[in-house]
Coordinates of C-alpha atoms and ligand atoms in Angstrom, one line a residue:
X269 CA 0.0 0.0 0.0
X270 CA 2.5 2.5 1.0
X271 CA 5.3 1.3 -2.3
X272 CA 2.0 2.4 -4.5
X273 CA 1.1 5.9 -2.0
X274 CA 5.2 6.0 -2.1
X275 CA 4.7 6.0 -6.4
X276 CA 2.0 7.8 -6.8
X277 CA 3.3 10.9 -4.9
X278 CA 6.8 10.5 -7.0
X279 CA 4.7 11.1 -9.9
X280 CA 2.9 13.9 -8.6
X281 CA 6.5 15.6 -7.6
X282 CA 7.7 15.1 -10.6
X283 CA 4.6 16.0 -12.5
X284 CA 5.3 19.4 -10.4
X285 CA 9.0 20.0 -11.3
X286 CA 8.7 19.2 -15.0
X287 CA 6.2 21.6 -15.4
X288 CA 8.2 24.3 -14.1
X289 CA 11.4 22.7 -15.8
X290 CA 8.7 22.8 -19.1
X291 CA 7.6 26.3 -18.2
X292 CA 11.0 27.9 -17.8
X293 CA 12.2 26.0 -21.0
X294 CA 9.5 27.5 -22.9
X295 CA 10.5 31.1 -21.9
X296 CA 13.9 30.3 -22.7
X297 CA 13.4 28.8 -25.9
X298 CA 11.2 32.4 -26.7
X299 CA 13.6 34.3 -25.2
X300 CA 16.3 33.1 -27.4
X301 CA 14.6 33.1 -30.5
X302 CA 13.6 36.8 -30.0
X303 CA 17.1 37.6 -29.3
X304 CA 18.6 36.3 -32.4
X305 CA 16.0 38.3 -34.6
X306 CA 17.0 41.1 -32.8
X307 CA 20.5 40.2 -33.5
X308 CA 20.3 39.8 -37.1
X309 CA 18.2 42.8 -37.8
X310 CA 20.7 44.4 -36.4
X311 CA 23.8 42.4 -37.8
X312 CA 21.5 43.4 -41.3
X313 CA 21.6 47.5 -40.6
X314 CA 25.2 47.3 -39.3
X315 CA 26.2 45.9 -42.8
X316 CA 23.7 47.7 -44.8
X317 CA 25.5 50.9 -43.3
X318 CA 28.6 49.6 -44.1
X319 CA 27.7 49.2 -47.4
X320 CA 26.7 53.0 -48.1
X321 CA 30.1 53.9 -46.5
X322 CA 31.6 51.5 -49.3
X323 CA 29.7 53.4 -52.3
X324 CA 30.3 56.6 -50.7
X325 CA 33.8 56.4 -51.0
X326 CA 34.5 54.1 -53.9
X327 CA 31.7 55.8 -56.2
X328 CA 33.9 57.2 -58.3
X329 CA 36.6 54.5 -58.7
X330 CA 36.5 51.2 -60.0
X331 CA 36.1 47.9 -57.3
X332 CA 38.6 45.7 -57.6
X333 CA 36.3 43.1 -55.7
X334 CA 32.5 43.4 -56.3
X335 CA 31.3 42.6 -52.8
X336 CA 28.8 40.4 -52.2
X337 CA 26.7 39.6 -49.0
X338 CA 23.6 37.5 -48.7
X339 CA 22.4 36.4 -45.4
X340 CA 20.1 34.4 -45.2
X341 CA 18.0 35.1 -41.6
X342 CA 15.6 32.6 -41.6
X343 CA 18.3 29.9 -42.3
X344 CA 20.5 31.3 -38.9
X345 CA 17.0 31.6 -36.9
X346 CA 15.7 27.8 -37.6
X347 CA 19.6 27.0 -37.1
X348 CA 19.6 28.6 -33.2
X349 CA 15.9 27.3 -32.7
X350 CA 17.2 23.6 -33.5
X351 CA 20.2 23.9 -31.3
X352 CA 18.2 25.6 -28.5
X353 CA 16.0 22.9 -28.4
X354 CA 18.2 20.1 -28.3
X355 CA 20.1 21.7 -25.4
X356 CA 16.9 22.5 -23.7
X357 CA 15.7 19.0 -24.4
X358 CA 18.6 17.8 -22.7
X359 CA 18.3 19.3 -19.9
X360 CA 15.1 18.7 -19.1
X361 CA 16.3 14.8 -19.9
X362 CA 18.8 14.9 -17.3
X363 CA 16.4 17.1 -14.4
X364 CA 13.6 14.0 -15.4
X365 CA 16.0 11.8 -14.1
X366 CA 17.3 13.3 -11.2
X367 CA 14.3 14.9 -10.2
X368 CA 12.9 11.1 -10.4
X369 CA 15.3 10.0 -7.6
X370 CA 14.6 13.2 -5.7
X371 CA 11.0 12.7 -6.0
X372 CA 10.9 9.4 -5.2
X373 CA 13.4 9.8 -2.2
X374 CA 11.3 12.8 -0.8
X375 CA 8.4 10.6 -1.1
X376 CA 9.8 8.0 0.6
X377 CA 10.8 10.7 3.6
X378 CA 7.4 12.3 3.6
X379 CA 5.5 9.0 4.0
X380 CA 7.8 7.6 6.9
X381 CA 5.8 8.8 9.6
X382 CA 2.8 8.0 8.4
X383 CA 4.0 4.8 7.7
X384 CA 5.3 4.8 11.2
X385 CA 2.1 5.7 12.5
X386 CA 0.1 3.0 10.9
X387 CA 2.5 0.6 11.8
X388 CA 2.3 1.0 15.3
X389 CA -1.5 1.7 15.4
X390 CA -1.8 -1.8 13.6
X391 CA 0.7 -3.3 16.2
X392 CA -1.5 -1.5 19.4
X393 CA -4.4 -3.3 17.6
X394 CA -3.1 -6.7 17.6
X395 CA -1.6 -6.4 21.1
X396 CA -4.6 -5.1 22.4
X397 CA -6.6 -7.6 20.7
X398 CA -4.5 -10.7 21.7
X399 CA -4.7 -9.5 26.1
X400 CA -8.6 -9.0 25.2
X401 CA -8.7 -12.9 23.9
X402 CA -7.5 -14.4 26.9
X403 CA -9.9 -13.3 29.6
X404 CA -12.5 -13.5 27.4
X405 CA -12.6 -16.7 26.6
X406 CA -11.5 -17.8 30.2
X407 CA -15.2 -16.3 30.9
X408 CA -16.6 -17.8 27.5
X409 CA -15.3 -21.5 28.9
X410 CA -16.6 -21.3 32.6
X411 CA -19.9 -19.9 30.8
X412 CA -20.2 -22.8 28.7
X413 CA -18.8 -25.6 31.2
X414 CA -21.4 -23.9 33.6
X415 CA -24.4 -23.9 31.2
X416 CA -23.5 -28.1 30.6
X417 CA -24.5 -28.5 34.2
X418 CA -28.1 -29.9 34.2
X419 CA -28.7 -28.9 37.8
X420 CA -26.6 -26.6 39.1
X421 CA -25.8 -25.1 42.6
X422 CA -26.1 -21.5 44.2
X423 CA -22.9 -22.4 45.4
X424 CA -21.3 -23.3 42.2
X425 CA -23.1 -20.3 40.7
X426 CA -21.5 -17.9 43.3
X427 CA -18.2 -19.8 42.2
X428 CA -18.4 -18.7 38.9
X429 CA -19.5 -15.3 39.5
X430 CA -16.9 -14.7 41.9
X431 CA -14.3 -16.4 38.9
X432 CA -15.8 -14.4 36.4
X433 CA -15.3 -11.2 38.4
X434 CA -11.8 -11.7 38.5
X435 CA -11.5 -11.7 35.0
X436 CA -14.0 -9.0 34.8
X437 CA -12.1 -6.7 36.3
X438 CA -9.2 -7.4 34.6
X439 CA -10.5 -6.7 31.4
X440 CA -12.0 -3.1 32.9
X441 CA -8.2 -2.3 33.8
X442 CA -7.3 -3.3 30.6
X443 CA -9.7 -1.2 28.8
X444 CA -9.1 1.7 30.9
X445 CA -5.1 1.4 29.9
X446 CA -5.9 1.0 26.5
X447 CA -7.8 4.1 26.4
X448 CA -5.5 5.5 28.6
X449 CA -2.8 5.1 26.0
X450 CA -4.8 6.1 23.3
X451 CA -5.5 9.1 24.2
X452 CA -1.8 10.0 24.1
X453 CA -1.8 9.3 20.6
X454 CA -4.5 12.2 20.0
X455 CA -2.5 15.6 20.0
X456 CA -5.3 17.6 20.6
X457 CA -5.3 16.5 24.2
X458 CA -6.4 18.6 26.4
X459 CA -3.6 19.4 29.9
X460 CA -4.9 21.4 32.6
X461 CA -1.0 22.1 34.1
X462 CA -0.8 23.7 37.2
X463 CA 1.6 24.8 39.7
X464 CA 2.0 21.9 42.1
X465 CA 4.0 20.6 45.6
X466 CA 5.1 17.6 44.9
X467 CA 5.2 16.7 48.4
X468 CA 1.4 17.1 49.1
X469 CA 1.2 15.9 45.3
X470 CA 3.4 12.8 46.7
X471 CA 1.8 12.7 49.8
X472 CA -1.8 12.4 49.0
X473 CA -0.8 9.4 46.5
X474 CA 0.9 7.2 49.4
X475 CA -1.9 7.5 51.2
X476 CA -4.4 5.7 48.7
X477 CA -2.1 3.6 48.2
X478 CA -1.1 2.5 51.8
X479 CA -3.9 0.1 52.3
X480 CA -2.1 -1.8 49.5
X481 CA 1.5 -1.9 50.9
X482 CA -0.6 -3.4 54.2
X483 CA -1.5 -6.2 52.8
X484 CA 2.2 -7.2 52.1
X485 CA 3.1 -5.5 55.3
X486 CA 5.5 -3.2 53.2
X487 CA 6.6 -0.1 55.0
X488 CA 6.9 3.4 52.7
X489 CA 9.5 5.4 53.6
X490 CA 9.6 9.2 52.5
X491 CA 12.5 11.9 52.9
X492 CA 10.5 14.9 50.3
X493 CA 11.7 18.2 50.3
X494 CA 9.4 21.2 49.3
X495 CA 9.5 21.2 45.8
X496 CA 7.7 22.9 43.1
X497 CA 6.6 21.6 39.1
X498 CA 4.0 22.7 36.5
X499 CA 1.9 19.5 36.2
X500 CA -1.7 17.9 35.8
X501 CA -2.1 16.8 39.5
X502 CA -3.9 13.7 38.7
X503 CA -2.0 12.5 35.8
X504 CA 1.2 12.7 37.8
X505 CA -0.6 11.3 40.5
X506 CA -1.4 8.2 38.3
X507 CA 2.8 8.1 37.5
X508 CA 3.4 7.7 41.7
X509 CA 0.6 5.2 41.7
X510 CA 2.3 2.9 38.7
X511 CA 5.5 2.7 40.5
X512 CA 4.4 2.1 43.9
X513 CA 2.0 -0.3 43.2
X514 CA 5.0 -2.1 41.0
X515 CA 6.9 -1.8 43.6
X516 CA 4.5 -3.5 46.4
X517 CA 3.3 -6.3 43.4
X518 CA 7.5 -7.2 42.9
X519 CA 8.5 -6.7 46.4
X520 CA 8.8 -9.3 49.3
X521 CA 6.4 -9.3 52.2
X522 CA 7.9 -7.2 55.1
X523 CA 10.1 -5.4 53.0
X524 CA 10.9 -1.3 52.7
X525 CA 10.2 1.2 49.9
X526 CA 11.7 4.5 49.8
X527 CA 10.7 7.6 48.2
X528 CA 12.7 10.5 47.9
X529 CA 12.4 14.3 46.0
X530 CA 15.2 16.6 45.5
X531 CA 16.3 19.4 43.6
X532 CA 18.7 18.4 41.0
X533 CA 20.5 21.0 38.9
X534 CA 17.2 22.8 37.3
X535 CA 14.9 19.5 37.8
X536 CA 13.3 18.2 41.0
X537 CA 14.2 14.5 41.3
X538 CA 11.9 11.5 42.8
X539 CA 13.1 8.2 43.3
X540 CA 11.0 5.1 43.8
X541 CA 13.2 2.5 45.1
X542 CA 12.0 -1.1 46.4
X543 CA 13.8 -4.6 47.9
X544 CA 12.0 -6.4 45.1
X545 CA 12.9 -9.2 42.6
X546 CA 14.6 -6.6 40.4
X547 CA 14.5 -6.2 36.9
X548 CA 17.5 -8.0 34.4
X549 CA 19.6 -6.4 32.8
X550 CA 18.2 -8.2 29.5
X551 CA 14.5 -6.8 30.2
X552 CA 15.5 -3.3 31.5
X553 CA 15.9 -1.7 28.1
X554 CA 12.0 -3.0 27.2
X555 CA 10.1 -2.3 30.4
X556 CA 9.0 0.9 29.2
X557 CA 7.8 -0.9 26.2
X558 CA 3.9 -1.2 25.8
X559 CA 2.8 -4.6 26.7
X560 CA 6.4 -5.9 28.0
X561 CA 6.2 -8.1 31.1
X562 CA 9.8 -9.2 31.9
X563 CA 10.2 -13.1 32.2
X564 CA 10.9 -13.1 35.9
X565 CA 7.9 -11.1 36.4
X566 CA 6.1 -13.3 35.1
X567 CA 7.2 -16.2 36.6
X568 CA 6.4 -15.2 39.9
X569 CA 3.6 -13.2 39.1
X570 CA 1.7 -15.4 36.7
X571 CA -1.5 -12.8 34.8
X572 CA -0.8 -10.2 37.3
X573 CA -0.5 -7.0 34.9
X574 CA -0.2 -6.7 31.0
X575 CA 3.2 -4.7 30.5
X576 CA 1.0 -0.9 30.0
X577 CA 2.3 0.5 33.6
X578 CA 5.3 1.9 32.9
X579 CA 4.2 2.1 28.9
X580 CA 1.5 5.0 30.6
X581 CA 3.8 6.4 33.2
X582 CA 6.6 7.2 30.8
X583 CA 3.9 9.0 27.9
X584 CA 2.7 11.2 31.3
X585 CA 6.3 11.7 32.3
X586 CA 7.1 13.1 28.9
X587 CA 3.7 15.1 28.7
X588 CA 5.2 17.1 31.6
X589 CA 8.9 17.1 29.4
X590 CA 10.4 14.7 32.2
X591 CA 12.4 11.5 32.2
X592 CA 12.6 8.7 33.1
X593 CA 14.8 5.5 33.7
X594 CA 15.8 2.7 36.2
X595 CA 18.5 1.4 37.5
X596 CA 18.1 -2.2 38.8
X597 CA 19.9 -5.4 41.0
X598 CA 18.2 -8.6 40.5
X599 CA 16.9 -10.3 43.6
X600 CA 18.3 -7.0 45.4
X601 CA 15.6 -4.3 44.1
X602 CA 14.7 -1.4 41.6
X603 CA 14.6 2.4 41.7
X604 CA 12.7 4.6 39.2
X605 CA 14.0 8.0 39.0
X606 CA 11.7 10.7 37.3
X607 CA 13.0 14.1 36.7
X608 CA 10.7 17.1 36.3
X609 CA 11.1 20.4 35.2
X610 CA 11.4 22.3 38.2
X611 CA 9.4 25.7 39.1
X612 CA 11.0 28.2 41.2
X613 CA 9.4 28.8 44.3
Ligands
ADP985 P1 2.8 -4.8 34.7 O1 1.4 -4.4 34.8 O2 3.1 -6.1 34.1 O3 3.5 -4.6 36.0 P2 4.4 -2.5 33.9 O4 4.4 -1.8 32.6 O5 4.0 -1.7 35.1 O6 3.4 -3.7 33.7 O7 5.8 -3.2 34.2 C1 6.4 -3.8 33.1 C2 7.4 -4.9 33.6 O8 8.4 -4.2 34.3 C3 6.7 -5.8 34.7 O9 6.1 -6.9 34.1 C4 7.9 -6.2 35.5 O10 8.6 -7.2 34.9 C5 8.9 -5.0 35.4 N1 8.8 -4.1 36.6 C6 8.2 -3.0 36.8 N2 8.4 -2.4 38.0 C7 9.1 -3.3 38.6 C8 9.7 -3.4 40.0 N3 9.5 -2.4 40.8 N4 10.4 -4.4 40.3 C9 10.7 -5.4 39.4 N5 10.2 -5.5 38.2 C10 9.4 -4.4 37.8

């Protein structure tokens, strides 16, 4: 599809070129010819004059030579026209060519990230797609195995619905990621930045997310210092969120997580850091890829999570022109480190 877009629009450059090339050969071509009329009509007085002088002077004696001149104009005027047009005609030969490759270079460059943009629409499709299929028919299967039973139970019924929930909600987070992450891809987003403390920001988070950390007994340490950023309070709420609750999900019971915010040159820095599984030094370059669960991860935390965390976290991050990157230990722990433009107080 995009080799016959890629052609089409090589035709239509070139189309444009050669009719300038065309347009600019024509005047040339008119130019030229007007010239050498002008040129012989006055080649024809100069010589005409010349003449007169000659009988002027000579009148009265005899000519040793008689002198003869014929020009012939329109023989000299087809003779320019013919080589005009061959030069012309091969020039506009050798722009044809090179304006082809040109053409069909730039057409190659203007299409790219289109291309690009297709490509990865396509590829958000068929990922999303394939993490829809598996909860859905988990729920399609008990449904059916459920609908076999002649006579069945309240109890077995609660069973299922309780099952089914489980997969229910899963797909509700997924769909809410998805369109999470689509809307990224819309530049006409709307941002309501505003100036913000990231320690209440920071703050405010922990707490909604303390029951969590409970459940894992998992204390969360915090050393912030009063720092100040232009931000969407809620999306950068949701970045906090994504990395603690990462951090609880690949951490050990009874273990610590510590968050810290300081200023660093002209950005305010927060670390996430956790005594979890850690992350390999084969998956760490992918983690912030959408859909990427790293093997370990997986492993130990079989159909917990699809890979769009981090995928989300990093498109807020660079909404608010952040960054941001990990360093990780296996089997000692992670930290995330997001940087943020920082607004003076
Ligand atoms: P998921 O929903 O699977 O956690 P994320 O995008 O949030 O998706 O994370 C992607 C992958 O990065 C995870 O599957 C996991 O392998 C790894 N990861 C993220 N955070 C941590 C962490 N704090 N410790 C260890 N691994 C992590």
């Amino acid at each position: 599809m995009f080799q016959f877009a890629r052609i089409k629009l090589t035709l239509w450059y070139l189309l444009i070129i050669m009719t300038i090339s065309m347009a600019f050969s024509a005047i040339i071509f008119d130019f030229t010819t007007r010239e050498v009329h002008r040129f012989a009509s006055a080649q024809r007085h100069r010589i005409q004059e010349l003449l007169e002088l000659d009988e002027f002077f000579f009148s009265n004696r005899p000519r040793k030579m008689p002198l003869i001149i014929e020009i012939d104009d329109e023989e000299l005027i087809t003779e320019v026209q013919k080589r005009t047009l061959i030069s012309l005609g091969i020039v506009n030969g050798i722009i044809f060519v090179l304006a082809g490759g040109l053409s069909y270079f730039l057409a190659g460059k203007t299409l790219q990230p289109i291309q690009e943009m297709v490509d990865e629409q396509n590829r958000f499709i068929s990922d999303a797609s394939h993490e829809l299929k598996t909860p859905l028919t988990s729920l399609k299967t008990a449904f059916e195995v459920f609908l076999r039973d002649k006579n069945p139970q309240l109890t077995d019924s609660k069973e299922l619905i309780q099952e089914s929930l489980i997969d229910v909600n899963k797909l509700q987070y997924l769909s809410e990621a998805l369109l999470t992450l689509a809307q990224f891809q819309q530049p006409s987003e709307k941002h309501t930045f505003s100036r913000l403390n990231l320690n209440i920001n920071i703050t405010s988070t922990i707490k909604k997310i303390g029951p969590l950390a409970k459940t894992k007994r998992i204390a969360i340490k915090i050393n912030l210092n009063d720092l100040y950023v232009t931000a969407d309070q809620y999306k950068l709420s949701e970045v906090w969120i994504i990395l603690l609750d990462n951090a609880i999900k690949y951490s050990p019971e009874k273990s610590t997580i510590i968050i810290t915010a300081k200023k660093s040159g002209n950005c305010a820095e927060i670390r996430v850091s956790d005594q979890g599984i850690g992350i390999s030094q084969k998956d760490l370059p992918h983690i912030f890829d959408r859909f990427y669960r790293a093997d370990s991860a997986r492993s130990h935390q079989k159909g917990n999570g699809f890979g769009l965390g981090l995928a989300i976290a990093k498109k807020i991050v660079e909404q608010h022109r952040g960054t941001i990157t990990v360093t990780s230990n296996e089997e000692k722990g992670s930290t995330f480190i997001v940087k943020l433009p920082l607004l003076k107080k």
